[in-house]
JSON list of C-alpha atoms and ligand atoms in Angstrom, two decimals:
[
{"chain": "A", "resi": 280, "resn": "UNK", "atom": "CA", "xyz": [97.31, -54.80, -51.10]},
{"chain": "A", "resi": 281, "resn": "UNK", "atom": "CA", "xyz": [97.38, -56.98, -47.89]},
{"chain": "A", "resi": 282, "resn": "UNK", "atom": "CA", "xyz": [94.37, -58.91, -47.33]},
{"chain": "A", "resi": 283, "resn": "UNK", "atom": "CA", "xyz": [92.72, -58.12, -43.78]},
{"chain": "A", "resi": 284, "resn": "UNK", "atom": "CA", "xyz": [92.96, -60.53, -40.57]},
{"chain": "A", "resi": 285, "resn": "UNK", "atom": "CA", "xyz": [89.35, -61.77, -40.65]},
{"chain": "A", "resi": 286, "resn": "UNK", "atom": "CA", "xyz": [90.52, -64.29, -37.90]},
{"chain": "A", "resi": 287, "resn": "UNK", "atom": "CA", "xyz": [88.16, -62.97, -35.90]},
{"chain": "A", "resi": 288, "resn": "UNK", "atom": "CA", "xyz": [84.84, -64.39, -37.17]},
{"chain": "A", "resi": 289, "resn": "UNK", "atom": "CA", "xyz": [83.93, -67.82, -37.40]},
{"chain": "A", "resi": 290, "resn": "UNK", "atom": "CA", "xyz": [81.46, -70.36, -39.34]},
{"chain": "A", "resi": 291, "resn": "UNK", "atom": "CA", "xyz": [78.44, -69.05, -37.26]},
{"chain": "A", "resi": 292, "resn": "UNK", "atom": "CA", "xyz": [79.04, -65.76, -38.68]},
{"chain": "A", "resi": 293, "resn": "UNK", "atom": "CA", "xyz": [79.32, -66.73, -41.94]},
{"chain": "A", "resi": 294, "resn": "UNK", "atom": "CA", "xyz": [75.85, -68.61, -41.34]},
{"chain": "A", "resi": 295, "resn": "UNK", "atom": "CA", "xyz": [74.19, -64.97, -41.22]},
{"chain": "A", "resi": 296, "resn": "UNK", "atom": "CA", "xyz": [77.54, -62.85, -43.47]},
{"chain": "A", "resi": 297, "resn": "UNK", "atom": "CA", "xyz": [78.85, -63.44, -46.85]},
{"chain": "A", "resi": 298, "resn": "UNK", "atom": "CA", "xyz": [81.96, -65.40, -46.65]},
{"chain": "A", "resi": 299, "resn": "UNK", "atom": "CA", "xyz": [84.34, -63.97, -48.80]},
{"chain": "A", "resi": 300, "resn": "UNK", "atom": "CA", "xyz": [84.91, -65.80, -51.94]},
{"chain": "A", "resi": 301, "resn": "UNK", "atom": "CA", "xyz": [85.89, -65.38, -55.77]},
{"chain": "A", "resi": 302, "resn": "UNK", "atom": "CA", "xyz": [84.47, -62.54, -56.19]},
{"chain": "A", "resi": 303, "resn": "UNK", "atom": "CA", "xyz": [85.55, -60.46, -53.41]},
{"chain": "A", "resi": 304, "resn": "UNK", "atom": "CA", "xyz": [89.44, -61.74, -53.83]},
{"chain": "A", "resi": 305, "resn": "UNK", "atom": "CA", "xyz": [88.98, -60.70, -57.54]},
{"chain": "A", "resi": 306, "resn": "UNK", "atom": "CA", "xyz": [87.28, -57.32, -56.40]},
{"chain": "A", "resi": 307, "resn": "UNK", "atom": "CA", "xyz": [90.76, -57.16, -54.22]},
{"chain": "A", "resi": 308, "resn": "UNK", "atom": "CA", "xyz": [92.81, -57.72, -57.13]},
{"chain": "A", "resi": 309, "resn": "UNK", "atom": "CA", "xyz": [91.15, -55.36, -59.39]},
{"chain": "A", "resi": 310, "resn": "UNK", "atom": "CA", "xyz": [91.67, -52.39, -56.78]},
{"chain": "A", "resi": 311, "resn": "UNK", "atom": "CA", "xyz": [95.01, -53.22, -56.34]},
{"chain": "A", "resi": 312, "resn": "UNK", "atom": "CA", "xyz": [95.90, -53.40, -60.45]},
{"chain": "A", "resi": 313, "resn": "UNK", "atom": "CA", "xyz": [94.46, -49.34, -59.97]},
{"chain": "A", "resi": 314, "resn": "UNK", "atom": "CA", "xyz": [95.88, -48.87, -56.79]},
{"chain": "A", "resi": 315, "resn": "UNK", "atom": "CA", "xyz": [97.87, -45.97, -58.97]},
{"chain": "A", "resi": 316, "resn": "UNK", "atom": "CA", "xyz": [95.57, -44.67, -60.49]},
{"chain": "A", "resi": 317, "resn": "UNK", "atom": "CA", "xyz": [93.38, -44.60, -57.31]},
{"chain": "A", "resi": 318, "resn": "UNK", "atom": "CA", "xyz": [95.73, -42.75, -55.42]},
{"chain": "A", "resi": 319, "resn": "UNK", "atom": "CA", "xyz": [96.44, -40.48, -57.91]},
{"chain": "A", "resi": 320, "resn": "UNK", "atom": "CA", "xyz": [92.87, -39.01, -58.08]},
{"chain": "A", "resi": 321, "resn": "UNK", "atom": "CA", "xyz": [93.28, -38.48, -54.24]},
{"chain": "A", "resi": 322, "resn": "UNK", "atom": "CA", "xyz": [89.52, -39.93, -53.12]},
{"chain": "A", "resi": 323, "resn": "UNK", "atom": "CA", "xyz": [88.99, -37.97, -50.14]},
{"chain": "A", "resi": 324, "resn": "UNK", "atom": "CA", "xyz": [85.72, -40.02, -49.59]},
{"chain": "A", "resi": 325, "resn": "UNK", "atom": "CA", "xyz": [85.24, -43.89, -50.31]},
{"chain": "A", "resi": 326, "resn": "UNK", "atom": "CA", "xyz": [82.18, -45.74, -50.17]},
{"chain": "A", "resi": 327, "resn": "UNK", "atom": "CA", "xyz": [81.23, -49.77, -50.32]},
{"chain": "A", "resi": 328, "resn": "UNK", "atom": "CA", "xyz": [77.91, -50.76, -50.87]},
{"chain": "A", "resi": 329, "resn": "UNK", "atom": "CA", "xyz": [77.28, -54.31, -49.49]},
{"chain": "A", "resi": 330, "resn": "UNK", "atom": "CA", "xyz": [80.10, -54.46, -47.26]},
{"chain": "A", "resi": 331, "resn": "UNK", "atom": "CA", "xyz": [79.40, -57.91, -45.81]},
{"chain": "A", "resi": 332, "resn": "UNK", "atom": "CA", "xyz": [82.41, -58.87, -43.84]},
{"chain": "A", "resi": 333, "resn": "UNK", "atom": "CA", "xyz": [84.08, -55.63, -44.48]},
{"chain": "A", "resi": 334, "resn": "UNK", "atom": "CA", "xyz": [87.05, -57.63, -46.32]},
{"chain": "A", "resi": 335, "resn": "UNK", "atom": "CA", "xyz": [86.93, -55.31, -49.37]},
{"chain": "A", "resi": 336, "resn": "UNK", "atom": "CA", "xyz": [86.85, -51.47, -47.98]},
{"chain": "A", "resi": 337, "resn": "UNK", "atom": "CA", "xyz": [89.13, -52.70, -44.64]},
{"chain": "A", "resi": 338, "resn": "UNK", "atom": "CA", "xyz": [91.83, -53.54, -47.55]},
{"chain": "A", "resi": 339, "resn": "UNK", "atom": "CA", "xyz": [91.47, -50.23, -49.38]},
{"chain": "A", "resi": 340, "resn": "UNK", "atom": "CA", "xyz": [91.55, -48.49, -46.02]},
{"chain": "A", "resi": 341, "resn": "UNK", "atom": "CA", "xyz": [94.73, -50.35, -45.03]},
{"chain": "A", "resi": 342, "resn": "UNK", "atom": "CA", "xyz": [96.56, -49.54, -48.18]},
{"chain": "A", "resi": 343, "resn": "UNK", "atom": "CA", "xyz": [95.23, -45.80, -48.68]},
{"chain": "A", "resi": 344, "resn": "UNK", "atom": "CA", "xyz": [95.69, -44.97, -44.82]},
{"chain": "A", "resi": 345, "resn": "UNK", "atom": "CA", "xyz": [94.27, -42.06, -43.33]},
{"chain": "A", "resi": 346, "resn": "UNK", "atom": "CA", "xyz": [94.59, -39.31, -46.43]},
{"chain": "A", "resi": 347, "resn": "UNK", "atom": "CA", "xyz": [90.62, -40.54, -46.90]},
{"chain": "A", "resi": 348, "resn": "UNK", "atom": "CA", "xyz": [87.58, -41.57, -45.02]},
{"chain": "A", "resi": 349, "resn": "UNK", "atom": "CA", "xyz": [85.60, -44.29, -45.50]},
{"chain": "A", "resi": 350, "resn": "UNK", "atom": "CA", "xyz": [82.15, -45.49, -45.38]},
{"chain": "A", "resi": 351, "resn": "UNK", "atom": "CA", "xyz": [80.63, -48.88, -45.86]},
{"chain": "A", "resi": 352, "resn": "UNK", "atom": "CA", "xyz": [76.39, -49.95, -46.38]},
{"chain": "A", "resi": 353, "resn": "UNK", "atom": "CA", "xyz": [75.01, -53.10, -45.82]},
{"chain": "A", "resi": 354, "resn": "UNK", "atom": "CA", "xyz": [70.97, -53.78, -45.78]},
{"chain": "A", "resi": 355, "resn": "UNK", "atom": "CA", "xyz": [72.19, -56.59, -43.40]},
{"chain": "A", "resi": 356, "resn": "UNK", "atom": "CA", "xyz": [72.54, -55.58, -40.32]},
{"chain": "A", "resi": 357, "resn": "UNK", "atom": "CA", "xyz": [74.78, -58.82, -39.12]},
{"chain": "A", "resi": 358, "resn": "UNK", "atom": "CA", "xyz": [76.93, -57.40, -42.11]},
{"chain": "A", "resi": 359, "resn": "UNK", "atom": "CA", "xyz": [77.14, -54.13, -40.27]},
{"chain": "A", "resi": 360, "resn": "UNK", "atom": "CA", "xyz": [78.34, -55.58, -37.32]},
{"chain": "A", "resi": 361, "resn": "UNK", "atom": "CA", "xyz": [80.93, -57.95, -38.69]},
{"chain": "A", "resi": 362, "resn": "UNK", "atom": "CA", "xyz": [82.14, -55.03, -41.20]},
{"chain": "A", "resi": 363, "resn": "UNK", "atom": "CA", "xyz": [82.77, -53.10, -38.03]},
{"chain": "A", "resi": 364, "resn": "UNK", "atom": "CA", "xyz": [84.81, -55.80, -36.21]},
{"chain": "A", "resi": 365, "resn": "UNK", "atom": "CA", "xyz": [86.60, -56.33, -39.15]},
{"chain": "A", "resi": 366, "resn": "UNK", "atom": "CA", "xyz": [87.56, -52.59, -39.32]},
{"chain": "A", "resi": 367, "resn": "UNK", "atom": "CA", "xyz": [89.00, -52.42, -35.40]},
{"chain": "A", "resi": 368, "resn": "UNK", "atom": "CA", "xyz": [90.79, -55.95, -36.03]},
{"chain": "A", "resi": 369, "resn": "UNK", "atom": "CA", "xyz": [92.75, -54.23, -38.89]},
{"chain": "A", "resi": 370, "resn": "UNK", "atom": "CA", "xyz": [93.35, -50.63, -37.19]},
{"chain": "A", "resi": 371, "resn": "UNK", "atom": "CA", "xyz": [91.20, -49.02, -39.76]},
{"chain": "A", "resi": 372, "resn": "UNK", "atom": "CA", "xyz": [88.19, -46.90, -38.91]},
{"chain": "A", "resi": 373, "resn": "UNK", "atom": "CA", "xyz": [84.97, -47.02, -41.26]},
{"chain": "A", "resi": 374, "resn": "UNK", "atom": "CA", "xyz": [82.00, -45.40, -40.55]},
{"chain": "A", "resi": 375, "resn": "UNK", "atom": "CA", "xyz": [79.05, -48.30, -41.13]},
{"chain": "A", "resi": 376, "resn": "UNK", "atom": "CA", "xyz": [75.47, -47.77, -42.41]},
{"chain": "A", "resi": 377, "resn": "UNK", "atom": "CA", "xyz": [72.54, -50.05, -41.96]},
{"chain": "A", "resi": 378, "resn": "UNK", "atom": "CA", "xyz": [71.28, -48.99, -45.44]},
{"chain": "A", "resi": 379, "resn": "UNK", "atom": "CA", "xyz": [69.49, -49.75, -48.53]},
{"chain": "A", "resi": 380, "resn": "UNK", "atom": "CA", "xyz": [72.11, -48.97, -51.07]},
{"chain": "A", "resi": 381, "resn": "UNK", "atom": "CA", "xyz": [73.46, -45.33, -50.37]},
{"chain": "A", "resi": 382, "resn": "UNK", "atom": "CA", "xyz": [70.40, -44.10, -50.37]},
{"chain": "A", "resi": 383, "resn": "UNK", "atom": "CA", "xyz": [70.48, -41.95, -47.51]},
{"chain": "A", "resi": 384, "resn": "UNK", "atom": "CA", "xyz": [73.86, -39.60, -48.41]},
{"chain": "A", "resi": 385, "resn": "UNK", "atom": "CA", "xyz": [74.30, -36.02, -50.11]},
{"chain": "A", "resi": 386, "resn": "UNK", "atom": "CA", "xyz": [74.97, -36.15, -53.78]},
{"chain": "A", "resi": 387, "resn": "UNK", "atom": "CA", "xyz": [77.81, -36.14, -55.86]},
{"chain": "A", "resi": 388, "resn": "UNK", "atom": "CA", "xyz": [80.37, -36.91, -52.49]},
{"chain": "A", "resi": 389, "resn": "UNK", "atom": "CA", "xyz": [82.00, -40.42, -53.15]},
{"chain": "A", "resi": 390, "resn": "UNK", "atom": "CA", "xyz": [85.23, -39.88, -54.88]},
{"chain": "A", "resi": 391, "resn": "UNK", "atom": "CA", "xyz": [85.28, -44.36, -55.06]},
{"chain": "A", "resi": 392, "resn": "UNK", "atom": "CA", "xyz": [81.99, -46.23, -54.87]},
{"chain": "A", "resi": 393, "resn": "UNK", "atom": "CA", "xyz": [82.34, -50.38, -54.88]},
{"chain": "A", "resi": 394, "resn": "UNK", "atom": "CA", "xyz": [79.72, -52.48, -55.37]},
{"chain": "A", "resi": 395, "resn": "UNK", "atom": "CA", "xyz": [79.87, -56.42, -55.45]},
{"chain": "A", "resi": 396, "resn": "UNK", "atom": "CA", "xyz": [76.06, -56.98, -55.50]},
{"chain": "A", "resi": 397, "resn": "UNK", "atom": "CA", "xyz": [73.95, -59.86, -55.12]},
{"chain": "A", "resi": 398, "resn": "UNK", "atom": "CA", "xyz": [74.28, -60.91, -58.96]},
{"chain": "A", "resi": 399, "resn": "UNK", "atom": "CA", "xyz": [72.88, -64.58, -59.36]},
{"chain": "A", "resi": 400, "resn": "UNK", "atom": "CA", "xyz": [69.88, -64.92, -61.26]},
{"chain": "A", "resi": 401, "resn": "UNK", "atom": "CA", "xyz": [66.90, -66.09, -58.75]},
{"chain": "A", "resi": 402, "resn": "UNK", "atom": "CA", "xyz": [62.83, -65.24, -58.71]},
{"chain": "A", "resi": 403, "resn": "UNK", "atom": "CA", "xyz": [62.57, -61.69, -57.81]},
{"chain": "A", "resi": 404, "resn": "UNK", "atom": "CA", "xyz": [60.33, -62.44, -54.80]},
{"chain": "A", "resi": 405, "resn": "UNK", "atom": "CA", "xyz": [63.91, -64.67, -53.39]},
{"chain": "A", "resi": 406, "resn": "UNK", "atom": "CA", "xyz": [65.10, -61.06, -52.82]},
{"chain": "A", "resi": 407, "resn": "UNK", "atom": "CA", "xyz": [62.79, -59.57, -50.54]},
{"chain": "A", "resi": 408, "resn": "UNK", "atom": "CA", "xyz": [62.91, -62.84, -47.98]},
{"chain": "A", "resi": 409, "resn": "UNK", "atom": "CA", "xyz": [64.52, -61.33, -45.45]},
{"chain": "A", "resi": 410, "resn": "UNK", "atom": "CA", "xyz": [67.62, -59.00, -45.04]},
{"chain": "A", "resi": 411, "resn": "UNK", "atom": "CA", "xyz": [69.79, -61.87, -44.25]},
{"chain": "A", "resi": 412, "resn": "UNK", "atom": "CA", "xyz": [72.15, -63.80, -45.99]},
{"chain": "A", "resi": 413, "resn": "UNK", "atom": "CA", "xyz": [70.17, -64.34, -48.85]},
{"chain": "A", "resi": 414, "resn": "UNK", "atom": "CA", "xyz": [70.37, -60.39, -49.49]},
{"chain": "A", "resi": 415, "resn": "UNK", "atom": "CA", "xyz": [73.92, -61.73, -50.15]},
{"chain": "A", "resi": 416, "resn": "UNK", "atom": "CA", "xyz": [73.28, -63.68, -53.74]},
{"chain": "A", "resi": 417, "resn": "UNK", "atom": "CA", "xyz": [69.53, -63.38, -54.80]},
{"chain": "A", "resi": 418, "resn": "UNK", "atom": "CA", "xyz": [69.70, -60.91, -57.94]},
{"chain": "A", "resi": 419, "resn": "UNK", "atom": "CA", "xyz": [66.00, -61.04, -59.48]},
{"chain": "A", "resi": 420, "resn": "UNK", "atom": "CA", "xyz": [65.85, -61.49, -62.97]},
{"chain": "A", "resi": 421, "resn": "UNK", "atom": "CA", "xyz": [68.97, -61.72, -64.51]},
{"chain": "A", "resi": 422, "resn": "UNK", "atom": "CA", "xyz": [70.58, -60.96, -61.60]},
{"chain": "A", "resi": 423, "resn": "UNK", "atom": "CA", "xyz": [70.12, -57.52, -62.12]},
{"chain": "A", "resi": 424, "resn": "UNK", "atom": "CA", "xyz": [67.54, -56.46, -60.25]},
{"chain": "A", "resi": 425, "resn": "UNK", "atom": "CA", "xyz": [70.08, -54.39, -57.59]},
{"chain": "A", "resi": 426, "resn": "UNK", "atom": "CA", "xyz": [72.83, -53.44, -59.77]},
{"chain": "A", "resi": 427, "resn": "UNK", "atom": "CA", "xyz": [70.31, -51.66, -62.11]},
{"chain": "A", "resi": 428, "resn": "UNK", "atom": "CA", "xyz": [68.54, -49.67, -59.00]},
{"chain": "A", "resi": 429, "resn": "UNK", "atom": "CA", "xyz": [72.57, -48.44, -58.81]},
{"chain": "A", "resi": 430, "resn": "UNK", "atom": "CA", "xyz": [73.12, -47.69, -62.52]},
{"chain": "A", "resi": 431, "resn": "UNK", "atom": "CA", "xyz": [70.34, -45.31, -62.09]},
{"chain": "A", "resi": 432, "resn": "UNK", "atom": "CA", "xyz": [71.50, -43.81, -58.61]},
{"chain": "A", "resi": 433, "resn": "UNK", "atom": "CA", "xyz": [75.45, -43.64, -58.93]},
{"chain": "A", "resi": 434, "resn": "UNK", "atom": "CA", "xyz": [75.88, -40.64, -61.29]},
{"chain": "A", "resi": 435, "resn": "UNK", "atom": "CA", "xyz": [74.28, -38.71, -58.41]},
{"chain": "A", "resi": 436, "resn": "UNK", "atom": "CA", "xyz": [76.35, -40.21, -55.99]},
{"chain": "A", "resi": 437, "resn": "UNK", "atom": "CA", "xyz": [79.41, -40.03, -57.83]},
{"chain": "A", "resi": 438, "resn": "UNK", "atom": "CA", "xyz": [82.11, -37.01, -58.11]},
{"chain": "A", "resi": 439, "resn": "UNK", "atom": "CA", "xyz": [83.16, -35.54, -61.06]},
{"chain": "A", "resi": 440, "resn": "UNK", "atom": "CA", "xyz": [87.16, -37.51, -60.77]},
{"chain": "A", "resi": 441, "resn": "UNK", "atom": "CA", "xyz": [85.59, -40.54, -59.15]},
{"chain": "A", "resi": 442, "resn": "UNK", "atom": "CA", "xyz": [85.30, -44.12, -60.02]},
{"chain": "A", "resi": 443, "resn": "UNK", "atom": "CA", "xyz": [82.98, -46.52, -59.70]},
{"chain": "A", "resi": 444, "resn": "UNK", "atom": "CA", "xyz": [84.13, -50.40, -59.54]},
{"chain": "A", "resi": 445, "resn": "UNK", "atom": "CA", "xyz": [81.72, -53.43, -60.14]},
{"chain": "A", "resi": 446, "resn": "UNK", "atom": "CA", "xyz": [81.43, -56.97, -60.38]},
{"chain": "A", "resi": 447, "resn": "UNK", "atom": "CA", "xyz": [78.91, -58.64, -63.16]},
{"chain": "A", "resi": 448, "resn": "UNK", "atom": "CA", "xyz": [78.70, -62.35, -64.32]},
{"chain": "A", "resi": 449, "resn": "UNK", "atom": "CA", "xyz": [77.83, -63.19, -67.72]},
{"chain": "A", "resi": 450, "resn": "UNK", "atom": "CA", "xyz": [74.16, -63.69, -66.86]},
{"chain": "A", "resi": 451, "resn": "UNK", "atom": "CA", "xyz": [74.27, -59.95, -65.79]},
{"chain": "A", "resi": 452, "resn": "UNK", "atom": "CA", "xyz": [74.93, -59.46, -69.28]},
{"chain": "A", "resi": 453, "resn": "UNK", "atom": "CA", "xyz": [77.77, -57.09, -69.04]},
{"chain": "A", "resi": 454, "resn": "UNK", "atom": "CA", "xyz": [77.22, -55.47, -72.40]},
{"chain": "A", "resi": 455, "resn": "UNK", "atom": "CA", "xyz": [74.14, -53.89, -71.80]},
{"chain": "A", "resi": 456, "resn": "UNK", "atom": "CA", "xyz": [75.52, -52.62, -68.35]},
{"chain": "A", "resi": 457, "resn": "UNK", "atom": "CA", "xyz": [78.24, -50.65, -70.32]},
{"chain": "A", "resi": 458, "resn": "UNK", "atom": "CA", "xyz": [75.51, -49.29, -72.58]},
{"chain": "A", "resi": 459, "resn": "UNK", "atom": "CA", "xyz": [73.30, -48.01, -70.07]},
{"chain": "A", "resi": 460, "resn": "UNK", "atom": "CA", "xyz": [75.98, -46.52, -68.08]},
{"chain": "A", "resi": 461, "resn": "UNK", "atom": "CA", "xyz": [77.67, -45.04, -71.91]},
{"chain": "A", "resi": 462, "resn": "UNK", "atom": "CA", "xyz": [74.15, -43.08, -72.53]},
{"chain": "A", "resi": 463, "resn": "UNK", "atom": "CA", "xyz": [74.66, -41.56, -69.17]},
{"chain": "A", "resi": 464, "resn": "UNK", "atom": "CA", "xyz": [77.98, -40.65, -70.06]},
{"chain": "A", "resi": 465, "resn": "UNK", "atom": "CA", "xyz": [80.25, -42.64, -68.26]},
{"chain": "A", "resi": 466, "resn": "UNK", "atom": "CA", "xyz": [83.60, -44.35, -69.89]},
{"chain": "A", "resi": 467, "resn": "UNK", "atom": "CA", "xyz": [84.43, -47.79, -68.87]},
{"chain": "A", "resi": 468, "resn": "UNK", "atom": "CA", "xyz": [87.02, -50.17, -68.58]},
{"chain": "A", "resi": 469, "resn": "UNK", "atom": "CA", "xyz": [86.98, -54.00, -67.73]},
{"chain": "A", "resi": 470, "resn": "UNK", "atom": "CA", "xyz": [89.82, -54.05, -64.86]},
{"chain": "A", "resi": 471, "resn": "UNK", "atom": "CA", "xyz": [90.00, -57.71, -64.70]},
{"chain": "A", "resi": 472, "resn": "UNK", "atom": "CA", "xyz": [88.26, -60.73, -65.24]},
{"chain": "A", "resi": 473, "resn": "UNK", "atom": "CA", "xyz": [88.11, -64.68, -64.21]},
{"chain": "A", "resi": 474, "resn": "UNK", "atom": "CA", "xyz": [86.29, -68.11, -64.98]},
{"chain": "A", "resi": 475, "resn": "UNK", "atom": "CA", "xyz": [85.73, -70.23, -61.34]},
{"chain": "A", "resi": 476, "resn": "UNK", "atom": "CA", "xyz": [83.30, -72.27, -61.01]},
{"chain": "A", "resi": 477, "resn": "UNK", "atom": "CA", "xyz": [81.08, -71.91, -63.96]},
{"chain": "A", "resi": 478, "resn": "UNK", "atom": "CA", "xyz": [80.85, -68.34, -63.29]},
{"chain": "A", "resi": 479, "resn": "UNK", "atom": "CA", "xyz": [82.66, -65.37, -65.69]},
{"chain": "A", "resi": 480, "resn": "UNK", "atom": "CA", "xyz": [82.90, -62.89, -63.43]},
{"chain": "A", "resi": 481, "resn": "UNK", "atom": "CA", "xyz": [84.23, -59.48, -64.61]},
{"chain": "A", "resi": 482, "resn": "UNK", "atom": "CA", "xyz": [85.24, -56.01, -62.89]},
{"chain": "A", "resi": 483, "resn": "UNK", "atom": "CA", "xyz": [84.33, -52.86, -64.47]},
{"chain": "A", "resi": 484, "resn": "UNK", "atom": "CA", "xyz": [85.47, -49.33, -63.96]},
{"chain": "A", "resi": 485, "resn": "UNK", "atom": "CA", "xyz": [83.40, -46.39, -64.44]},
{"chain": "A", "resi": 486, "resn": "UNK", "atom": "CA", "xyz": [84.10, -42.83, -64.53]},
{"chain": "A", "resi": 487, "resn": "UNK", "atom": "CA", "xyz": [83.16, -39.20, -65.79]},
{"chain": "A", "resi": 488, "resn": "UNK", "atom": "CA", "xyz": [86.56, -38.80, -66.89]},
{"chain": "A", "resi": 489, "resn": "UNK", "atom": "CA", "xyz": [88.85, -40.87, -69.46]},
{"chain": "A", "resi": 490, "resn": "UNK", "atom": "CA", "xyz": [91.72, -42.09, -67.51]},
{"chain": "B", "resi": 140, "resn": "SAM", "atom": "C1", "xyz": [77.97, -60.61, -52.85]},
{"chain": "B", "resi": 140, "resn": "SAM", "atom": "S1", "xyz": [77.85, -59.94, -51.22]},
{"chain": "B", "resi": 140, "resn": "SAM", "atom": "C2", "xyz": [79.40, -59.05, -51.16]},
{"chain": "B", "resi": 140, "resn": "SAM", "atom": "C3", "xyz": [79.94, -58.87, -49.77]},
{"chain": "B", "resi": 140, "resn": "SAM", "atom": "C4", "xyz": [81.34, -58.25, -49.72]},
{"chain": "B", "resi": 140, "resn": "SAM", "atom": "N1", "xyz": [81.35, -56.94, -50.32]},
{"chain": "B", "resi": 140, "resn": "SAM", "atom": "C5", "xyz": [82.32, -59.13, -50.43]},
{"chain": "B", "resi": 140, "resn": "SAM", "atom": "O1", "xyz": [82.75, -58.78, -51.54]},
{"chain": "B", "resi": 140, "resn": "SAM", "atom": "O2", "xyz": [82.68, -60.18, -49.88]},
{"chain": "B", "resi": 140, "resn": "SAM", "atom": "C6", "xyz": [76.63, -58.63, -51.41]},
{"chain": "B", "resi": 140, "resn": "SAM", "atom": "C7", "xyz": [76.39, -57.80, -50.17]},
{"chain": "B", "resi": 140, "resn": "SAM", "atom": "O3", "xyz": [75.46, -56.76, -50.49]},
{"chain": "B", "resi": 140, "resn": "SAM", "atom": "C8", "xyz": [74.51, -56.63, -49.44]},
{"chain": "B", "resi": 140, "resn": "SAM", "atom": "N2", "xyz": [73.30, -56.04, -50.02]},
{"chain": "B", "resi": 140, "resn": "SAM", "atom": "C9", "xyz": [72.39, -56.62, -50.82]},
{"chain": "B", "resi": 140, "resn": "SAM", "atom": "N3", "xyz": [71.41, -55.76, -51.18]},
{"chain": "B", "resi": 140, "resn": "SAM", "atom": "C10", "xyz": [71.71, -54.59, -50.58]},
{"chain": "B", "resi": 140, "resn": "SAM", "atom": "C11", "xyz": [71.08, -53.30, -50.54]},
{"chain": "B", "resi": 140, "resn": "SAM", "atom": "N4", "xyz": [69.93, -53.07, -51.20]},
{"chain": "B", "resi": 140, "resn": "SAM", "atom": "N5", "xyz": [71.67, -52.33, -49.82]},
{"chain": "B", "resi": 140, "resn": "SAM", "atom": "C12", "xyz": [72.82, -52.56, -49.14]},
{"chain": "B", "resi": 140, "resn": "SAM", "atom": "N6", "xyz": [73.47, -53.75, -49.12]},
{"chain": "B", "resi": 140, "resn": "SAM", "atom": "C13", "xyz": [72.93, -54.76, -49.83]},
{"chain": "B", "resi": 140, "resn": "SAM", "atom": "C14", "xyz": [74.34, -58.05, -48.91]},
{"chain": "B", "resi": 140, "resn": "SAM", "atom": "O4", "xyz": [73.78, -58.06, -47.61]},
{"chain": "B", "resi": 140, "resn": "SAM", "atom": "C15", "xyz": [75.80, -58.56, -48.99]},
{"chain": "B", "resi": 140, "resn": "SAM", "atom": "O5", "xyz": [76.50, -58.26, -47.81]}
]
C-alpha cells in the first residue's frame, strides 16, 4: 500500500493534529498484510474513527479505488479539516464527520471499521479537556476508556462479512479486549504486532465470520 503525500501540512498543524507515528505506520502495515482478504469480502462501505490526518483511510482509499466509499470521524474538528486536505492531495474522496465516535450512522452499514484510539493511560478527567490534540492520546483508566465505549457500539455498526481493525498497547490489556468482544461473538486475530519505544502495540482483527 503506498503511503499518502501528507506534504501538505506542516508543524503548526501537527500542533492541533496527530502526527502520524508508530502506530498509524503499523495500522498501515496491518491493512496491507489483509489487503487480500479485504478485497475479497468486497467492503462496499469503510469507516475510520479518529481519522486525524487522514493518513490511514486516504491509504486504504488509494489502494481499494473507487469499488467502495469511504467515511472518516474525528471529535477534532482540526482533524476534520486536515483529513479532508489529505483526501484531495491524494485524489481520493472521503466523506468527513465532526463526530463522537460513529455515533450518528444507521446500523449494521460498515463493511471495515478502523479505530486507532487514544490508548495511553491518563486521569479520566485529561480526556474531556478539550477536543484538541489531547483527544489524540488521553485514554482514561487504562487507556480504555474510548475503546470500550466502541466494544459496546461496533457489533451494531458492523456488517455481517465485515471487519473491524484495532490498535491496543499492553496497558490496554489486550486479553480482556478479546474476551469481551468473544462473549459478543466475535472471532479475532492479532494481525501484527511491534515493541517501539516502550510501547507493545498490537493490531487486532475482529469479525462475525471465521476467515
Ligand atoms: C491516536 S490518534 C490516531 C489518528 C490517526 N488515525 C492515525 O492513526 O494517525 C486518535 C484520533 O482519534 C480522535 N478521537 C478521540 N476520541 C474520539 C471520539 N470520541 N470520536 C471521534 N474521534 C476521536 C482524536 O482526535 C485523534 O485524531
Amino acid at each position: 500500500m503506498d503511503t499518502p503525500n501528507l506534504s501538505h501540512l506542516t508543524l503548526k498543524d501537527y500542533e492541533q493534529v496527530y502526527e502520524p507515528a508508530e502506530d498509524s505506520f503499523l495500522m498501515l502495515d496491518a491493512l496491507e498484510l489483509d489487503l487480500t482478504l479485504i478485497r475479497n469480502i468486497k467492503p462496499l462501505l469503510i469507516i475510520e474513527i479518529g481519522s486525524g490526518s487522514g493518513i490511514t483511510i486516504t491509504a486504504l482509499a488509494k489502494a481499494l479505488g473507487h469499488t467502495a466509499q469511504y467515511f472518516a470521524t474525528d471529535i477534532n474538528p482540526y482533524a476534520c479539516d486536515v483529513t479532508i486536505k489529505t483526501s484531495i492531495q491524494n485524489n481520493t474522496q472521503i466523506e468527513m464527520f465532526e463526530m463522537d465516535l460513529f455515533t450518528n450512522f444507521r446500523s449494521n452499514i460498515f463493511d471495515i471499521i478502523i479505530f486507532n484510539p487514544p490508548y495511553v493511560v491518563t486521569e479520566s478527567s485529561e480526556i474531556f479537556l478539550s477536543n484538541g490534540i489531547e483527544r489524540s492520546w488521553a485514554g482514561g483508566s487504562k487507556g480504555r476508556e474510548i475503546t470500550d465505549r466502541v466494544l459496546l457500539q461496533v457489533k451494531n455498526m458492523l456488517s455481517d462479512k465485515g471487519l473491524f481493525y484495532l490498535v491496543t498497547i499492553e496497558e490496554n490489556d489486550p486479553n480482556d479486549i478479546c474476551n469481551i468482544m468473544k462473549k459478543q461473538g466475535f472471532y479475532f486475530e492479532m494481525v501484527i504486532e511491534r515493541k517501539v519505544r516502550g510501547e507493545h502495540l498490537k493490531i487486532f482483527r475482529f469479525s462475525l465470520q471465521k476467515f
